Short mmCIF file of C-alpha atoms and ligand atoms in Angstrom, two decimals:
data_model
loop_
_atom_site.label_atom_id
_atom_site.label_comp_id
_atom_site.label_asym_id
_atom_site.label_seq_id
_atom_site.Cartn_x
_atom_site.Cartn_y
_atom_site.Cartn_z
CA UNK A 1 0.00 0.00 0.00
CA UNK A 2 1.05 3.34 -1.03
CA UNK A 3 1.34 6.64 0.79
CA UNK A 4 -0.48 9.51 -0.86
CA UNK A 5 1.91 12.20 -2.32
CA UNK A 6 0.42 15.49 -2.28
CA UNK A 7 1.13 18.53 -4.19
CA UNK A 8 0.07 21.56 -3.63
CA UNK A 9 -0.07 24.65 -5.75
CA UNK A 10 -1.48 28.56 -4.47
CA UNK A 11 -2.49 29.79 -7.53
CA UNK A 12 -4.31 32.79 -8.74
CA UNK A 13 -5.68 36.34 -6.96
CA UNK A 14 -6.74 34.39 -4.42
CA UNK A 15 -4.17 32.33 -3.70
CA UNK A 16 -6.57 28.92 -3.41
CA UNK A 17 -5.05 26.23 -3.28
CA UNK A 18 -5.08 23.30 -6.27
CA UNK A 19 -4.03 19.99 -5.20
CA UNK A 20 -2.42 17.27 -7.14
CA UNK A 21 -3.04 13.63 -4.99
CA UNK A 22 -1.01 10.31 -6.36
CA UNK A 23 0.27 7.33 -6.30
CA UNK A 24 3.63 6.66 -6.05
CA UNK A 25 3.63 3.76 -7.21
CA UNK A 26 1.51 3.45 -10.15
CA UNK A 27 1.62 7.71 -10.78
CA UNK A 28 -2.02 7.69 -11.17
CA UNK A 29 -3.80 10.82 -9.53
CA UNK A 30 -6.42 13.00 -9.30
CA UNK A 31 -6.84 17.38 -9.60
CA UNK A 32 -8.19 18.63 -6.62
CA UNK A 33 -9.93 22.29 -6.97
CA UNK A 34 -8.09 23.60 -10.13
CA UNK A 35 -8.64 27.14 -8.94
CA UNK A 36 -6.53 29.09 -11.68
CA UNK A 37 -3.68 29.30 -13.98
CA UNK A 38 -4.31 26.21 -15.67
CA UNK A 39 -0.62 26.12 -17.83
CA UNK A 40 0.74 25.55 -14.08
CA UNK A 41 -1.48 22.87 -13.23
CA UNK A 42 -1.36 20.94 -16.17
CA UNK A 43 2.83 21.04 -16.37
CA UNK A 44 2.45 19.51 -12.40
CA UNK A 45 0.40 17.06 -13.30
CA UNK A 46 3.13 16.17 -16.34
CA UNK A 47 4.25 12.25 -16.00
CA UNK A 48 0.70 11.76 -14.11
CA UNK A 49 -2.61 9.08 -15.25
CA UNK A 50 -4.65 11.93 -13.94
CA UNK A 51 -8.06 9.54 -13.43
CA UNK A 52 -10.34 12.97 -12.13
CA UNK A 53 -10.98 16.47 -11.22
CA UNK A 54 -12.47 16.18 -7.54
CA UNK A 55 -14.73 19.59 -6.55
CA UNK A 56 -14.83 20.58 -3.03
CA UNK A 57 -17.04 23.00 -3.62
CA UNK A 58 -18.31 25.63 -6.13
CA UNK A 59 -16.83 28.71 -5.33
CA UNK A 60 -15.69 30.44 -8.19
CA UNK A 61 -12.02 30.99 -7.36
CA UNK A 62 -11.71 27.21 -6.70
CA UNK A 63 -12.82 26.66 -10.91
CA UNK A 64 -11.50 29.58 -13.07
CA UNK A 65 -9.29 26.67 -14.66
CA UNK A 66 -11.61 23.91 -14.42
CA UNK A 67 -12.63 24.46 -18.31
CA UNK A 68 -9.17 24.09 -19.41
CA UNK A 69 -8.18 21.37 -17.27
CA UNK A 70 -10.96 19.34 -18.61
CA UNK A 71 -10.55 19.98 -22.29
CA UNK A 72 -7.00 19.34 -21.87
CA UNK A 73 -7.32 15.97 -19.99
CA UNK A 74 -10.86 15.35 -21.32
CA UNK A 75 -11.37 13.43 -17.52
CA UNK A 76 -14.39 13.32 -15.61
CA UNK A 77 -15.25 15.99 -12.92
CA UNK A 78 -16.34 15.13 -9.85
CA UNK A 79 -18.60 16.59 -7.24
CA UNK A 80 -21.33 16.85 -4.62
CA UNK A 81 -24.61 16.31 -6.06
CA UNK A 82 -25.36 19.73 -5.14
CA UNK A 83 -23.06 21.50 -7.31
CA UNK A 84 -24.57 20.47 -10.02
CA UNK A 85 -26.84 23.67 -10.04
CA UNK A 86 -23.06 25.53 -10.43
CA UNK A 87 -21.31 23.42 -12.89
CA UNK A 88 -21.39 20.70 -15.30
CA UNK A 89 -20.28 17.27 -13.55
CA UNK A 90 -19.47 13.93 -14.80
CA UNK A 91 -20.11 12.12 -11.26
CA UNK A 92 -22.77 13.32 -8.75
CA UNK A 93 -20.61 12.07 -4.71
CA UNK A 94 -22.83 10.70 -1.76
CA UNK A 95 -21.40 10.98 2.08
CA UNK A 96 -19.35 7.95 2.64
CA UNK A 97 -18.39 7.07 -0.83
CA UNK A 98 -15.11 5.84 -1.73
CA UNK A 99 -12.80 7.28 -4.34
CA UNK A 100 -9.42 5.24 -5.88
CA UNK A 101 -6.52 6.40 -7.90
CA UNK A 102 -3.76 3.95 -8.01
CA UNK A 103 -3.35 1.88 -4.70
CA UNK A 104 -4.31 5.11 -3.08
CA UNK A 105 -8.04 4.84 -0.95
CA UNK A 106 -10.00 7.73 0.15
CA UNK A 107 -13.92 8.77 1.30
CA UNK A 108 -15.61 11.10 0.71
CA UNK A 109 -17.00 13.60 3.39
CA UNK A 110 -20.00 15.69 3.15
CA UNK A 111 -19.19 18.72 5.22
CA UNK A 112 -22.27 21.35 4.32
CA UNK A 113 -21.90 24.95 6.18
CA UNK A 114 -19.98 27.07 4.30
CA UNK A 115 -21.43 26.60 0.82
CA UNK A 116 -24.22 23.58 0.61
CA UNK A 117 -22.01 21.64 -1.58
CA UNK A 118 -18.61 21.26 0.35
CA UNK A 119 -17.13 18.04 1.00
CA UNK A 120 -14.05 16.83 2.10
CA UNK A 121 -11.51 13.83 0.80
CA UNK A 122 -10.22 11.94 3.74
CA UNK A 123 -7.29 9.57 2.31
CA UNK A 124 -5.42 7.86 5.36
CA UNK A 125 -4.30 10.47 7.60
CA UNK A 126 -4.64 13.30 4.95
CA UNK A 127 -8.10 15.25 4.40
CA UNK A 128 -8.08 17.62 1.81
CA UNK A 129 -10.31 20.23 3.14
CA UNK A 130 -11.69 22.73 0.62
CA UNK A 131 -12.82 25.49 2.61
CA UNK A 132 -14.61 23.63 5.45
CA UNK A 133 -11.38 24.39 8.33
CA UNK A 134 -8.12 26.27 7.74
CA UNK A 135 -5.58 26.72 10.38
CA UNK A 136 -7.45 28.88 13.29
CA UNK A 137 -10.86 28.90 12.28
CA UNK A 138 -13.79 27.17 10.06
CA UNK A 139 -14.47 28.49 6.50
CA UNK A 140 -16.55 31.69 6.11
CA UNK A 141 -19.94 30.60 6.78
CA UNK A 142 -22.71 33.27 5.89
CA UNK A 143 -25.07 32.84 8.99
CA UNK A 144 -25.31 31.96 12.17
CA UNK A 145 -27.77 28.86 11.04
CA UNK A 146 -24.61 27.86 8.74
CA UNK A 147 -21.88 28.52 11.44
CA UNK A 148 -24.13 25.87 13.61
CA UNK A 149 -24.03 23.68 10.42
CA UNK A 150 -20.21 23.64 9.78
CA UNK A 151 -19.61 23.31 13.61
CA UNK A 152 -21.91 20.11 13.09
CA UNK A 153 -19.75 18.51 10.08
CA UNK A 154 -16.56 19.23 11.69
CA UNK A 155 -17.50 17.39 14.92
CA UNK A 156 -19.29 15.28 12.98
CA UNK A 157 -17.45 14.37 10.46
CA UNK A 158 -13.22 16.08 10.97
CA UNK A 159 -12.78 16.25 14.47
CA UNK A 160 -13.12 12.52 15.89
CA UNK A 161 -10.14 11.62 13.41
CA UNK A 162 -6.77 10.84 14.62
CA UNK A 163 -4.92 14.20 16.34
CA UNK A 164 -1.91 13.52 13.59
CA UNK A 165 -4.30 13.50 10.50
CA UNK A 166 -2.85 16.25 8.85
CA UNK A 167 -5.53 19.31 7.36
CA UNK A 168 -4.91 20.58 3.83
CA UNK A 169 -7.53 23.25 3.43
CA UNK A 170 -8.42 25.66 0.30
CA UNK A 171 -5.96 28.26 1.46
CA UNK A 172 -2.83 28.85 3.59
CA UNK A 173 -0.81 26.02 4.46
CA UNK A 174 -1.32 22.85 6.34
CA UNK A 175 -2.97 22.32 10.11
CA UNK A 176 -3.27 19.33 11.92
CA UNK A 177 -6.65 17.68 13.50
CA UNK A 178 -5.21 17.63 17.14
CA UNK A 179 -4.45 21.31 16.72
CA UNK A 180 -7.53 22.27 15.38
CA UNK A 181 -9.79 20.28 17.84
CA UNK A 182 -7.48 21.90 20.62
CA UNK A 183 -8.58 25.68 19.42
CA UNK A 184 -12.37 24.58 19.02
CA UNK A 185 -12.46 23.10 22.54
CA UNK A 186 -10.96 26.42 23.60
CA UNK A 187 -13.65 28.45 21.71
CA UNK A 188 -16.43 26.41 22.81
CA UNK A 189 -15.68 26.49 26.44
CA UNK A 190 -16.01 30.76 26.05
CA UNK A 191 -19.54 31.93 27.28
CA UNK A 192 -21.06 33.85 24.41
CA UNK A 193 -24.35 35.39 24.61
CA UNK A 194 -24.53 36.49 20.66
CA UNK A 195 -24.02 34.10 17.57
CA UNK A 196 -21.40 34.08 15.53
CA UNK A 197 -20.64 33.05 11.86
CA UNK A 198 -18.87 34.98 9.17
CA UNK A 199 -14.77 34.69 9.55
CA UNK A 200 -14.70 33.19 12.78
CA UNK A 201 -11.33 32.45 14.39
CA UNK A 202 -11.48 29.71 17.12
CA UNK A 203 -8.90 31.91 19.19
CA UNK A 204 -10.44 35.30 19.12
CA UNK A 205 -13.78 35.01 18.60
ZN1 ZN B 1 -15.15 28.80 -0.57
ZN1 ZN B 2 -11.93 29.36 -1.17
#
């Protein structure tokens, strides 16, 4: 059994981040969020059986190369049913499902709160995150009904894996699921008489 390699790439205005996940072994992978600057992504992915384009969620600056990615490859794109009211999909991705490339395994998580179509790809202990938890805080959520939602996926679904699982979210660099349950146990024991949502940082909010 292989360990995942991943790669990732910042690209764009907004930074987001586009992963490539593969195999060592076998150097079959997948595209995860090709957010921008296609020409970049596509010379990564050189010497790679890239099987996929995996969605995390359909926020534009996650997809301004998704057209070129898939005309170049001409691969299937892959997504929560739900985005299917943003953009054409190949592949429609229940809670729970698994996903192969290679000898590589992963599931897929549905993580709904900040957009209704955001899941997660747990491979091992790696979980490519989209925009569902960054380093210090969830993802933008824009209500308090949604900030109560992603606080329900992430204990849910993120926080009861290992501490060491390591966090690659949609922006920013890499966190770790001990650290991150650490903060939100810090921010939940805070009395708080309003509701928040919106940026939320587990340490200062
Ligand atoms: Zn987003
Ligand atoms: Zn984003």
């Amino acid at each position: 059994m292989s360990e995942i390699s991943v790669c990732r790439l910042p690209l764009g205005p907004y930074q987001t981040n586009c992963y490539l996940l593969s195999c060592p072994s076998t150097k079959e992978g997948i595209i995860v969020d090709p957010s921008a600057e296609p020409d970049e992504i596509l010379k990564a992915a050189q010497g790679l059986k890239v099987n996929y384009v995996f969605i995390t969620h359909t926020h534009f600056d996650h997809l301004q190369a998704l057209a070129e990615v898939k005309e170049s490859l001409g691969i299937p794109i892959v997504a929560h049913p739900l985005a299917a009211q943003k953009i054409s999909m190949d592949r429609a991705l229940q809670d729970g499902e698994s996903l192969s490339f290679g000898e590589i395994q992963g599931t897929v998580l549905y993580t709904p709160g900040h957009t209704p179509d955001s899941i997660c790809l747990l491979s091992g202990k790696t979980l490519i995150a989209g925009d569902t938890l960054f380093p210090g805080g969830p993802g933008k959520t824009g209500s308090p009904e949604a900030f109560q939602q992603i606080l329900r996926s992430l204990e849910g679904k993120i926080f009861g894996l290992p501490d060491e699982t390591v966090v690659y979210p949609g922006h920013g660099g890499e966190t770790t699921v001990g650290q991150a349950r650490a903060e939100y146990e810090l921010f939940r024991s805070k009395p708080r008489t309003t509701p928040v949502y919106g940026d939320v940082l587990w340490l200062s909010a």
